XYZ file of C-alpha atoms in Angstrom:
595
model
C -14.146 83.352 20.824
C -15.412 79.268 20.250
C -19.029 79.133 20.302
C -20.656 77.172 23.247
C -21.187 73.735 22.478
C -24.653 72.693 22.026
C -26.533 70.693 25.143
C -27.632 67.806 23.951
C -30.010 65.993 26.367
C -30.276 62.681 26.943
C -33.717 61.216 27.655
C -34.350 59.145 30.954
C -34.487 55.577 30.590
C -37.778 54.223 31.729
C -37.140 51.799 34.240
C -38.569 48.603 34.184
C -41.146 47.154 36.847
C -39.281 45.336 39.268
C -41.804 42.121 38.916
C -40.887 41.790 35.210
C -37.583 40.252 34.809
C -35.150 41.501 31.695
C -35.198 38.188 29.431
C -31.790 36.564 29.377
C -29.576 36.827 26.465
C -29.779 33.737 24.251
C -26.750 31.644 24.094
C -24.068 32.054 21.371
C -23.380 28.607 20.381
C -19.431 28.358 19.769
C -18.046 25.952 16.578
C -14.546 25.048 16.879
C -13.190 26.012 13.239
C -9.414 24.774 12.573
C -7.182 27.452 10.915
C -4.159 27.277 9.140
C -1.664 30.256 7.450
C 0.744 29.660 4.980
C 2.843 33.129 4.713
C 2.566 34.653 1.109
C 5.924 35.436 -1.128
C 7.281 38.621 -0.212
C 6.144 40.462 -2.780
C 3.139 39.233 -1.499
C 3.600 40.530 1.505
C 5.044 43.791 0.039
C 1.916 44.469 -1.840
C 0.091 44.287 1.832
C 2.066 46.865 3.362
C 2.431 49.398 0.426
C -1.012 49.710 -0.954
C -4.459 50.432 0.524
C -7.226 47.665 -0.465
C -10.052 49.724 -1.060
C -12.271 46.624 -2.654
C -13.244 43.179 -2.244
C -12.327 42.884 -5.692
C -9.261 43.846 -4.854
C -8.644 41.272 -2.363
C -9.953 39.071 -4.207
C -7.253 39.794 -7.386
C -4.316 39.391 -4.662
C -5.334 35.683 -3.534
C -5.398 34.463 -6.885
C -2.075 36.516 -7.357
C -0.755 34.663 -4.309
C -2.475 31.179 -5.763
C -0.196 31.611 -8.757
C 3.336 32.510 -6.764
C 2.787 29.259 -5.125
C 2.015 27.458 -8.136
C 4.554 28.984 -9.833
C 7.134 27.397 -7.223
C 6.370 23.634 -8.407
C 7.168 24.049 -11.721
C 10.465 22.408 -10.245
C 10.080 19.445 -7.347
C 12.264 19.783 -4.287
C 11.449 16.288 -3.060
C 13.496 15.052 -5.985
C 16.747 15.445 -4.500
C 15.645 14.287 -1.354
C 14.143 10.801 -2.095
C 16.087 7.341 -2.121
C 15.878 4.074 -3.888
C 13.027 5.586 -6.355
C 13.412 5.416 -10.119
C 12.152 8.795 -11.373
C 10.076 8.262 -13.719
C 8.840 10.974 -15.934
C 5.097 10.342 -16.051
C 5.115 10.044 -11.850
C 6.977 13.494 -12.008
C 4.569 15.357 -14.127
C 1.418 13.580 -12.201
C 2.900 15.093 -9.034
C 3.259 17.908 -10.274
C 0.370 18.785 -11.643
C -1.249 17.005 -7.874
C 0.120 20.366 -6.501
C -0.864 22.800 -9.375
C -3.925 22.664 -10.921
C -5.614 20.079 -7.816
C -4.185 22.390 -5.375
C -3.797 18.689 -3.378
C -7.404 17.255 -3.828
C -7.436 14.203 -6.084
C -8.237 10.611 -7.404
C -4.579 9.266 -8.373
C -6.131 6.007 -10.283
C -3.162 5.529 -12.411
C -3.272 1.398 -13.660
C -2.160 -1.315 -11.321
C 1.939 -1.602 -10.937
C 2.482 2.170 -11.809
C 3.482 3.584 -8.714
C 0.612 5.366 -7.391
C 2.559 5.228 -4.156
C 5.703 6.623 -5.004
C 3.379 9.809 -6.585
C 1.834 10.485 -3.020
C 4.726 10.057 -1.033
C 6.462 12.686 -3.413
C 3.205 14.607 -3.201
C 3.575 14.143 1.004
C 7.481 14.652 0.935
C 6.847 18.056 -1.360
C 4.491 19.765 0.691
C 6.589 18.948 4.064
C 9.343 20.450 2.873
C 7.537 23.749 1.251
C 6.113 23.705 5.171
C 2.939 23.642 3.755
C 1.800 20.491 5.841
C 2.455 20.073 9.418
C 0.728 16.285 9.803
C 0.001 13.720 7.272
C -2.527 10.837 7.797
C -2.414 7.775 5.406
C -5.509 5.108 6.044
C -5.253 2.011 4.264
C -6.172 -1.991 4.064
C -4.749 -3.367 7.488
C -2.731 -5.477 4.697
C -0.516 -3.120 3.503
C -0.066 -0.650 6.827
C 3.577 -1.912 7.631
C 4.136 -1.820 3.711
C 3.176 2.050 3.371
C 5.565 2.392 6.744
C 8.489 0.556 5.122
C 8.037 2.616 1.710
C 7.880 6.036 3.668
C 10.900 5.296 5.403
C 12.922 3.849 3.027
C 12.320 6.008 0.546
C 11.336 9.250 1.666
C 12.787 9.395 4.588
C 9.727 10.260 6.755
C 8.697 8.089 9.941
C 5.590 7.795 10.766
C 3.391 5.905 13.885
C 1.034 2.739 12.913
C -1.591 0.906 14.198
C 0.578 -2.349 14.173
C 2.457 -0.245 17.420
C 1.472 -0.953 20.605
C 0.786 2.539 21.299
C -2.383 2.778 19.212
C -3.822 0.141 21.652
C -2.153 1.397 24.779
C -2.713 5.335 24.292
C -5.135 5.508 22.046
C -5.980 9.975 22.199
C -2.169 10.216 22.449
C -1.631 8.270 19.475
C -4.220 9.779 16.871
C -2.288 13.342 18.062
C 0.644 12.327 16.544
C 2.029 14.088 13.628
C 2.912 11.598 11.132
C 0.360 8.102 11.211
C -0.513 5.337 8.991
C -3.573 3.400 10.102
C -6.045 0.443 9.314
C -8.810 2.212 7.484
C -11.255 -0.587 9.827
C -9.193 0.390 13.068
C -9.699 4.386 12.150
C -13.981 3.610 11.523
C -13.972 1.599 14.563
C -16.696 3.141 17.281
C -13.657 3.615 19.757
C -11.242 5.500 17.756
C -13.821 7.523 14.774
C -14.461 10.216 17.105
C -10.904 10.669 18.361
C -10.039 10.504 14.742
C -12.562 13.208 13.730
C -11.721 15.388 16.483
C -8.762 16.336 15.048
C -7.847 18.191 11.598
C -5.046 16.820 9.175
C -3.465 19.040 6.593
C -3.045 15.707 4.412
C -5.069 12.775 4.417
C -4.174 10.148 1.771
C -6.794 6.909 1.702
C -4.872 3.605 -0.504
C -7.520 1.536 -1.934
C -10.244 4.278 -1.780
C -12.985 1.758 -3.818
C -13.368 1.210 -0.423
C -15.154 4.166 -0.232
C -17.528 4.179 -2.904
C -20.839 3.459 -0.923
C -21.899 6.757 1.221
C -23.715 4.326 3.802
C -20.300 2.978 4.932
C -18.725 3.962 8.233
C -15.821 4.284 6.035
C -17.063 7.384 3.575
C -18.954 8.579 6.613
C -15.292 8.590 8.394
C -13.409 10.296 5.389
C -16.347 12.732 5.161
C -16.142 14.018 8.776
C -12.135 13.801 9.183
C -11.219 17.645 8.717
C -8.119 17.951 6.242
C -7.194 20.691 3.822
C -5.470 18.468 1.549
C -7.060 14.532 0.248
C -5.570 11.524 -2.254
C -7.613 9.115 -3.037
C -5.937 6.365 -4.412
C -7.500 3.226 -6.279
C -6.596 1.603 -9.539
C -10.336 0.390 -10.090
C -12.704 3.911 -8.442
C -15.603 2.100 -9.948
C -17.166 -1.015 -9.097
C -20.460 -1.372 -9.477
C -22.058 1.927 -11.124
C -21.372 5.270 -11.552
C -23.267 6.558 -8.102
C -19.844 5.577 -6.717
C -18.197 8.695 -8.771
C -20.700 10.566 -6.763
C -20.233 9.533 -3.642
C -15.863 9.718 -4.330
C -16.312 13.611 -6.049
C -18.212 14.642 -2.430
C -15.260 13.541 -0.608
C -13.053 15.813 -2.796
C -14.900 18.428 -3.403
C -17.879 18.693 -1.095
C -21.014 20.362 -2.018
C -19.965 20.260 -5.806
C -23.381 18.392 -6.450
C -25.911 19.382 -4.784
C -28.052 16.052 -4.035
C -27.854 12.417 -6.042
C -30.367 13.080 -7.852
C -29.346 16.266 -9.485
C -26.033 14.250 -10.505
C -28.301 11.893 -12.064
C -30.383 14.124 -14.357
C -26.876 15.687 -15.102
C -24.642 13.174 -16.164
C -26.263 9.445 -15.844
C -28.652 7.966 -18.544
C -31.643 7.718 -17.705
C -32.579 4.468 -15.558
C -29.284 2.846 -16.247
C -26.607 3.828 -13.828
C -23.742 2.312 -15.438
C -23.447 4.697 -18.904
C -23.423 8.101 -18.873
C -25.698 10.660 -20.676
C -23.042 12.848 -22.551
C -19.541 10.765 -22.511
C -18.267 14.164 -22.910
C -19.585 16.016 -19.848
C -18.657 12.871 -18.331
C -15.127 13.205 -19.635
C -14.923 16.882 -18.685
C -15.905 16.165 -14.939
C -13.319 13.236 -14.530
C -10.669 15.531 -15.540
C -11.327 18.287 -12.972
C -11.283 15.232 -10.330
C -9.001 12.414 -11.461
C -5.298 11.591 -12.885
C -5.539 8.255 -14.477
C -1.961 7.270 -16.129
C -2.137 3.690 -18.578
C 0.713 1.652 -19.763
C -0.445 1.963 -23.190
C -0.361 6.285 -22.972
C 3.266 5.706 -21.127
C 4.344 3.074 -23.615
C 4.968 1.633 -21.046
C 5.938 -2.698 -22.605
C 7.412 -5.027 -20.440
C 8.882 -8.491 -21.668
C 6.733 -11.841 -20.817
C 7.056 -13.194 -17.398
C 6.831 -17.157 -17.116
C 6.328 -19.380 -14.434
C 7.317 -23.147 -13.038
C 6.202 -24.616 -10.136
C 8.546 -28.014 -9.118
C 6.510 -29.870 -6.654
C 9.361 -32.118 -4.740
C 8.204 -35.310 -2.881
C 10.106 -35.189 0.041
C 12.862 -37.520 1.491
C 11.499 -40.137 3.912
C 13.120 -38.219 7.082
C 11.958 -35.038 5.678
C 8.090 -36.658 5.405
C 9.022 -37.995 9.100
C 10.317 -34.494 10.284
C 6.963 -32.736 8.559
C 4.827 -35.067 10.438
C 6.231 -34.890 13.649
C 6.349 -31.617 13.561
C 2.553 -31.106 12.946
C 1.995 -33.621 16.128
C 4.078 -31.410 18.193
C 2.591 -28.007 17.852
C -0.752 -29.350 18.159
C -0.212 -30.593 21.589
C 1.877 -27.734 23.178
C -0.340 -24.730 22.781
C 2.475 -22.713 21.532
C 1.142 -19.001 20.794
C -0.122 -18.319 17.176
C 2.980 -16.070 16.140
C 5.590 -18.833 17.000
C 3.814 -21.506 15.225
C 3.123 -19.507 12.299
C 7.408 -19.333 12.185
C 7.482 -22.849 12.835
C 5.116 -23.766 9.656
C 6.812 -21.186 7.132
C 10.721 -22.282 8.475
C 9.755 -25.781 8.006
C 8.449 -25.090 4.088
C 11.535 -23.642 3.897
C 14.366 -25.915 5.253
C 14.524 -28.134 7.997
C 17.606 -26.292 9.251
C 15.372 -23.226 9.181
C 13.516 -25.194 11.488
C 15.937 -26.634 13.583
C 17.196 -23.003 14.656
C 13.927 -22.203 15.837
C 13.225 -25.686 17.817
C 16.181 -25.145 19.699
C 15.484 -22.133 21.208
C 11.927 -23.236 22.562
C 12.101 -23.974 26.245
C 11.872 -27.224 28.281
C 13.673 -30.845 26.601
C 10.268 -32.163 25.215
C 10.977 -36.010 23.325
C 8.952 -34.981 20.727
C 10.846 -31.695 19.548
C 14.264 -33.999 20.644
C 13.365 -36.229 17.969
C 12.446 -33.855 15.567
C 16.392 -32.075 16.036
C 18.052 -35.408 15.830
C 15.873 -36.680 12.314
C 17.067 -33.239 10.869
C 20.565 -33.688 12.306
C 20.545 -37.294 10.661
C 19.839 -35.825 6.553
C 21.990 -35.738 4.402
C 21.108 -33.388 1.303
C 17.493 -32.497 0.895
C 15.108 -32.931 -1.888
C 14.918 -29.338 -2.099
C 18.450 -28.891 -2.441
C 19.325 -31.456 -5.399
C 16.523 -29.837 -7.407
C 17.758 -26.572 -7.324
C 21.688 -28.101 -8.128
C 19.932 -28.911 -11.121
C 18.126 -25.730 -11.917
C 21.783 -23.719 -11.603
C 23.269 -25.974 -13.620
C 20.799 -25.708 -16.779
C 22.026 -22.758 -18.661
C 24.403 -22.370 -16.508
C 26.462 -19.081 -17.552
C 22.727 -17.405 -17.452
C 22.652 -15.074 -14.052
C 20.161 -16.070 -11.547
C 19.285 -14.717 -8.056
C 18.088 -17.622 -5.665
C 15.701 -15.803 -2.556
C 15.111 -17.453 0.689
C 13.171 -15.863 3.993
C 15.710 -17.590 6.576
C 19.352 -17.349 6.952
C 19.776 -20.838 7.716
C 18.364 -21.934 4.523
C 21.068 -19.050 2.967
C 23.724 -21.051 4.574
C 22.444 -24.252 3.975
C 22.501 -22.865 0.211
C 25.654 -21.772 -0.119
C 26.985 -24.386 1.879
C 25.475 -26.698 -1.234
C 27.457 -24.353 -3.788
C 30.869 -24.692 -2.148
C 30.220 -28.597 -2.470
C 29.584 -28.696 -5.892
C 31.640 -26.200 -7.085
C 29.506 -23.443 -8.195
C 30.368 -19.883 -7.986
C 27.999 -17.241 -6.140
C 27.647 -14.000 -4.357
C 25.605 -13.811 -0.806
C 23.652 -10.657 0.003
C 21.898 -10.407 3.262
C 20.622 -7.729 5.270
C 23.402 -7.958 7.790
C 26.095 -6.731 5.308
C 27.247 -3.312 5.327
C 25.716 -0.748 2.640
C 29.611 -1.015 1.241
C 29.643 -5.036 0.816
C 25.881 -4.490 -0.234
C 27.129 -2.512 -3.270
C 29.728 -4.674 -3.587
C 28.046 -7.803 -4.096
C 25.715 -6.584 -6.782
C 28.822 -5.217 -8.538
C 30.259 -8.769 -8.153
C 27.102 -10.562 -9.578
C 26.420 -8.100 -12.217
C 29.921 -8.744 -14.247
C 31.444 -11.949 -12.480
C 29.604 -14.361 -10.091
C 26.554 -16.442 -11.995
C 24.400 -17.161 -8.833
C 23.215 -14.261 -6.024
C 22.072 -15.690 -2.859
C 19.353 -13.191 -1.229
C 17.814 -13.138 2.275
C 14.332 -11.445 2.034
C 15.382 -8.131 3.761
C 19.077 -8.635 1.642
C 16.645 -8.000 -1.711
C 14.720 -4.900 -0.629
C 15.144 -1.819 -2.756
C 17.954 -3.502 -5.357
C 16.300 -3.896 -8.729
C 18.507 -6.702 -10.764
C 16.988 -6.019 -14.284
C 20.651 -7.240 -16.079
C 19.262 -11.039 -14.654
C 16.126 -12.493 -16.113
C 15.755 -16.226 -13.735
C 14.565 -16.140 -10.034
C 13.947 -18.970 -8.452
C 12.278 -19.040 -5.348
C 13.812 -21.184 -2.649
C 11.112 -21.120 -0.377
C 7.917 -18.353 -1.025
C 6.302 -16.127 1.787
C 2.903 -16.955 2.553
C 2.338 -12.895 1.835
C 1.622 -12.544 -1.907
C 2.729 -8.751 -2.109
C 6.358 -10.096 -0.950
C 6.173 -12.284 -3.609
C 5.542 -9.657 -6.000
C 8.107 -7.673 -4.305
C 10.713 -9.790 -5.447
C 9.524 -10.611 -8.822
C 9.702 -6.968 -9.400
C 13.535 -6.861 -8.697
C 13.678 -8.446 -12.152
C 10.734 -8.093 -14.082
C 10.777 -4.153 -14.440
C 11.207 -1.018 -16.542
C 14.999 -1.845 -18.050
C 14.191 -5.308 -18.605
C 15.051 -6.412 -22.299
C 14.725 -10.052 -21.719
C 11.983 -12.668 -20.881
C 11.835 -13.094 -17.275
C 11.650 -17.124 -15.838
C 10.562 -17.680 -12.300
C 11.089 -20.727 -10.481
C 9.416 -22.311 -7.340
C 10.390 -25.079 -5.315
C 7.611 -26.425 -2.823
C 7.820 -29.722 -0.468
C 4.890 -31.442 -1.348
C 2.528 -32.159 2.408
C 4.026 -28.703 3.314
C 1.946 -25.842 3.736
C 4.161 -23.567 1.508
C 3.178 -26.275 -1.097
C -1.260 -25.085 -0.362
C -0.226 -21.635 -0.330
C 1.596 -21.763 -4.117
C -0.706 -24.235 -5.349
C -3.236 -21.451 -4.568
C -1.748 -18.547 -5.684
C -0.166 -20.708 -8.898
C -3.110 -22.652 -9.984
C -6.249 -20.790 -8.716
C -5.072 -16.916 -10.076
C -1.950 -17.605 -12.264
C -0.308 -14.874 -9.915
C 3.642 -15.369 -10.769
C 1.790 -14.114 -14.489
C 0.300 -11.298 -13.439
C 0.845 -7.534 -13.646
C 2.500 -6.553 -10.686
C 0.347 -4.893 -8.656
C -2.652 -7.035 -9.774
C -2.556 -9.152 -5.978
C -3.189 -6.186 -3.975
C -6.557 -5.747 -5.240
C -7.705 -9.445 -6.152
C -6.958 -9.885 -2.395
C -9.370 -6.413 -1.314
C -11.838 -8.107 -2.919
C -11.925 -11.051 -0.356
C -13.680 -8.505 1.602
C -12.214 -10.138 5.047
C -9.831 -8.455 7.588
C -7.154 -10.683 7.968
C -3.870 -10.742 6.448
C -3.490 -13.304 3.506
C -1.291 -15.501 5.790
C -3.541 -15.000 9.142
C -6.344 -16.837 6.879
C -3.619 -19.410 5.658
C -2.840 -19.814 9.524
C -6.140 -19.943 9.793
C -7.168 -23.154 8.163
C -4.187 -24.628 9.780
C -5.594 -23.765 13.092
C -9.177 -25.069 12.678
C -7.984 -28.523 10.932
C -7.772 -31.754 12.975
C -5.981 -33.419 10.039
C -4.659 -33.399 6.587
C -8.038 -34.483 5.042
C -9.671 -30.924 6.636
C -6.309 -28.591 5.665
C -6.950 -29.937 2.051
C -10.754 -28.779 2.367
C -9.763 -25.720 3.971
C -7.382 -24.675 1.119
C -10.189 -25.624 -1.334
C -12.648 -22.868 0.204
C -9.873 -20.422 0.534
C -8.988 -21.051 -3.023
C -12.972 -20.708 -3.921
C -12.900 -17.607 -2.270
C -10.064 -16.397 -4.324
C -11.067 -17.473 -7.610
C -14.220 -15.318 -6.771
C -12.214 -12.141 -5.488
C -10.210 -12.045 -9.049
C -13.432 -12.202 -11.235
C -14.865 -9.356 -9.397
C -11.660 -7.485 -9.766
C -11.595 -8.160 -13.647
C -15.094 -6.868 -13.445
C -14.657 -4.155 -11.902
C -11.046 -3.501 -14.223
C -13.132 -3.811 -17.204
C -15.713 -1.761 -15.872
C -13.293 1.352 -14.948
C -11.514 0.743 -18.452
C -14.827 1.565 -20.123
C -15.971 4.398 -18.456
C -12.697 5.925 -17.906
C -10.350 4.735 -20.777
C -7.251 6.817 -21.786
C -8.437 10.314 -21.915
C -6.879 11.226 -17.727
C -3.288 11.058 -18.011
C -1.137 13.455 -17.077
């Protein structure tokens, strides 16, 4: 028989006075903490369900286990088969690669100017979308170069994303900053309207171009980067260093917050004493920098391109094309046409006149003015233009050259030319097919002399077998220009590489070259080089919003003259402290951070 259970008593609760009130229970303040899962491998997961994890330690010895499947996995790179119009080059492999690996995703890519940093993290972006290891991906950069990160993401990765040149950034702003995919103005995302919709919201990937941009922690923009929740950061600059090596501080927080502690403990650690431009130990120095930064040089790559030379023909103009010019400038002063058509206006009429004629026509109303602009075009014969570049394709004239123009009427004013005179060429425009696209290279590379190329006809076809360009007209956005200087002047180039540029003397085009020719020598420089040289203007416009710009605020040709002088002041200035800062980053970082 069961023994009775033992009565336990409970003792009474003393209740309280009624005239002394229980206090209240403080309140729990709640954090909103964003989450994400990435399932393990299945053994992994096996491991889980088949043994009992008695310890921490244990635990502990799985993660890393599960750290090393994954890492394991990008020994080979999916994204390879799935990428287009992108030469794979072995150093931009192995950087990605170890991106995912050993910086599990959190890294300076500071590889030197014209490398590709931008091919490396849109394979890093295109690699962890397809492991599904990133479900959003938010790229901030220089207003500059937003519709340029769109067009490379597309084109060559396939991946579409929103920008803040849509008008649903403006219109929609919370929708907008939800959306999966989005490449914004680093200065739109910092803005007091949009900072805390950005920081609301977490990002598996943030990549920031141009992240010297970053290097002072009393800017809205590190503050911005700092808050912004993201599992995964690139920061990409070919110059991280500017000034002094406080910036390195500032950058490592970003990656790896809380890695030093307070300034002044990275001070005493690494900097010497009361200079803060050379480091105490060049080794410790060398040791952090390579848990933090890939730096890839074209000296470690061997990477030696051919010499690029460059000839600007200045071409006075015909007497009705000096008459068309100036009647021109009369007539968009007076009509208070909006900024974006008589920006077109200006760069058709550097171009061709029958660029501009196209674009005359289809304004409204039957102004006399714009009448007797059509009919003084109508009335030339050839234009100065033209009969120098007969005489460029007929110098050397077995040697291949590709001709580039913006407008299709100059094309067919062009080729028009050719037929006259006899000269054989190939046309390639974006309106042709991807067939006839393929076929006209094939046509140029082993029988026609001369290529004819429209702007968007050029994109994406590298044409290292020819070694002459000439430039028909330029666009008034360097980075275009380098765009199709590096169709030539590339990795596979064996020869020299000549570029030619025709100009209109009294024509804007002819300020714009004469800047970017004479002030910074660009048609010389490494590619790449003009991106920078131009962040260090330190304004917000686009390169051609300021050339519109002096257009705009000058009554005559005496002020457009002074204008471009300033402009080209301010440039001259923006390269110097971009060698600085080059030579700068090449001493404190030299060769030792390549992949």
């Amino acid at each position: 028989m069961p023994s009775p259970k033992p009565i336990v008593e409970k003792p009474q609760e003393k209740s309280l006075p009624e005239t002394i009130e229980k206090p209240a229970s403080p309140a729990i303040p709640e954090y909103p903490v964003p989450v994400s899962f990435s399932l393990p491998g299945v053994e992994a997961q096996n491991e889980f369900q088949s043994v009992f994890l008695s310890s921490l330690k244990e635990i502990k010895l799985l993660i890393d286990y599960t750290h090393l499947t994954i890492q394991g996995g990008f020994d080979e790179l999916l994204c390879l088969n799935a990428i287009n119009n992108v030469e794979r080059y072995w150093y931009q492999i192995e950087t990605v690669k170890k991106v995912l690996k050993y910086f599990r995703g959190r890294v300076l890519l500071c590889d030197e100017v014209g490398l590709g940093k931008t091919i490396e993290a849109g394979m890093v972006i295109k690699e962890y979308l397809m492991r599904n290891m990133v479900r959003n991906v938010l790229i901030l950069t220089p207003s500059a170069l937003v519709s340029q990160w769109k067009e490379e993401m597309e084109t060559k990765f396939g991946i579409e994303f929103m920008t803040t040149d849509d008008v649903e950034a403006s219109d929609d702003p919370e929708r907008f900053w939800n959306e999966k995919y989005l490449i914004a103005s680093l200065n739109l995302a910092k803005s007091k309207k949009n900072m805390p919709v950005v920081t609301r919201g977490f990002y598996d990937l943030v990549v920031v171009d141009e992240a010297h941009h970053l290097r002072n922690r009393a800017t809205q923009a590190w503050k911005l980067i700092n808050q912004i929740q993201k599992r995964f950061i690139l920061l990409l600059s070919a110059t991280p260093l500017q000034n002094n090596l406080i910036e390195l501080f500032n950058l490592i927080t970003l990656l790896k917050p809380g890695q030093f502690k307070t300034e002044k403990l990275f001070k005493q650690e690494y900097l010497m004493k009361g200079n803060l431009r050379k480091p105490s130990s060049r080794d410790k120095m060398r040791e952090l920098l390579r848990d933090v930064m890939i730096r890839n040089t074209r000296s470690v790559i061997d990477l030696k391109l051919p010499r690029r030379f460059a000839t600007t023909l200045r071409i006075e103009p015909a007497e009705t094309e000096r008459k068309i010019y100036q009647g021109l400038n009369n007539y968009l002063r007076k009509n208070g046409l909006n900024r974006l058509t008589l920006n077109l206006l200006l760069r058709e009429a550097g171009s061709s006149p029958f660029a501009l004629k196209e674009s005359l026509l289809q304004l409204p109303g039957e102004d006399g003015e714009k009448q007797r602009i059509i009919e003084w075009v109508d009335s030339l014969g050839e234009v100065s233009k033209g009969k120098a570049l007969l005489d460029l394709v007929r110098k050397n004239s077995k040697e291949k050259k590709v001709i580039f123009t913006q407008y299709v009427k100059s094309l067919e004013y062009i080729t028009d030319l050719f037929k006259r005179n006899g000269i054989e060429h190939v046309i390639f425009k974006g309106a042709l097919t991807a067939r006839e696209k393929n076929a006209a290279i094939e046509q140029f590379r082993n029988e026609a002399p001369v290529l004819v190329s429209t702007e968007s006809g050029g994109e994406g076809r590298n044409l290292q077998f020819c070694n002459t360009m000439i430039n028909f007209d330029l666009p008034w956005n360097p980075m275009r220009i380098e765009q199709r200087i590096g169709r030539l002047h590339r990795i596979g180039q064996t020869r020299d590489v000549f570029v030619f540029n025709l100009s209109v003397k009294e024509t804007l085009e002819d300020y714009v070259i004469d800047l970017l020719d004479n002030k910074i020598n660009m048609f010389e420089m490494v590619i790449g080089e003009i991106e920078p040289i131009l962040g260090h203007l330190e304004k917000e416009e686009d390169f051609e919003d300021l050339v519109m710009g002096v257009w705009l605020e000058s009554a005559n040709d005496g002020e457009i003259k002074a204008g471009f002088e300033k402009l080209g002041e301010d440039l001259v200035k923006a390269k110097d402290e971009y060698l600085k800062a080059k030579s700068f980053d090449n001493d404190i970082l030299g060769e030792d951070y390549e992949i």
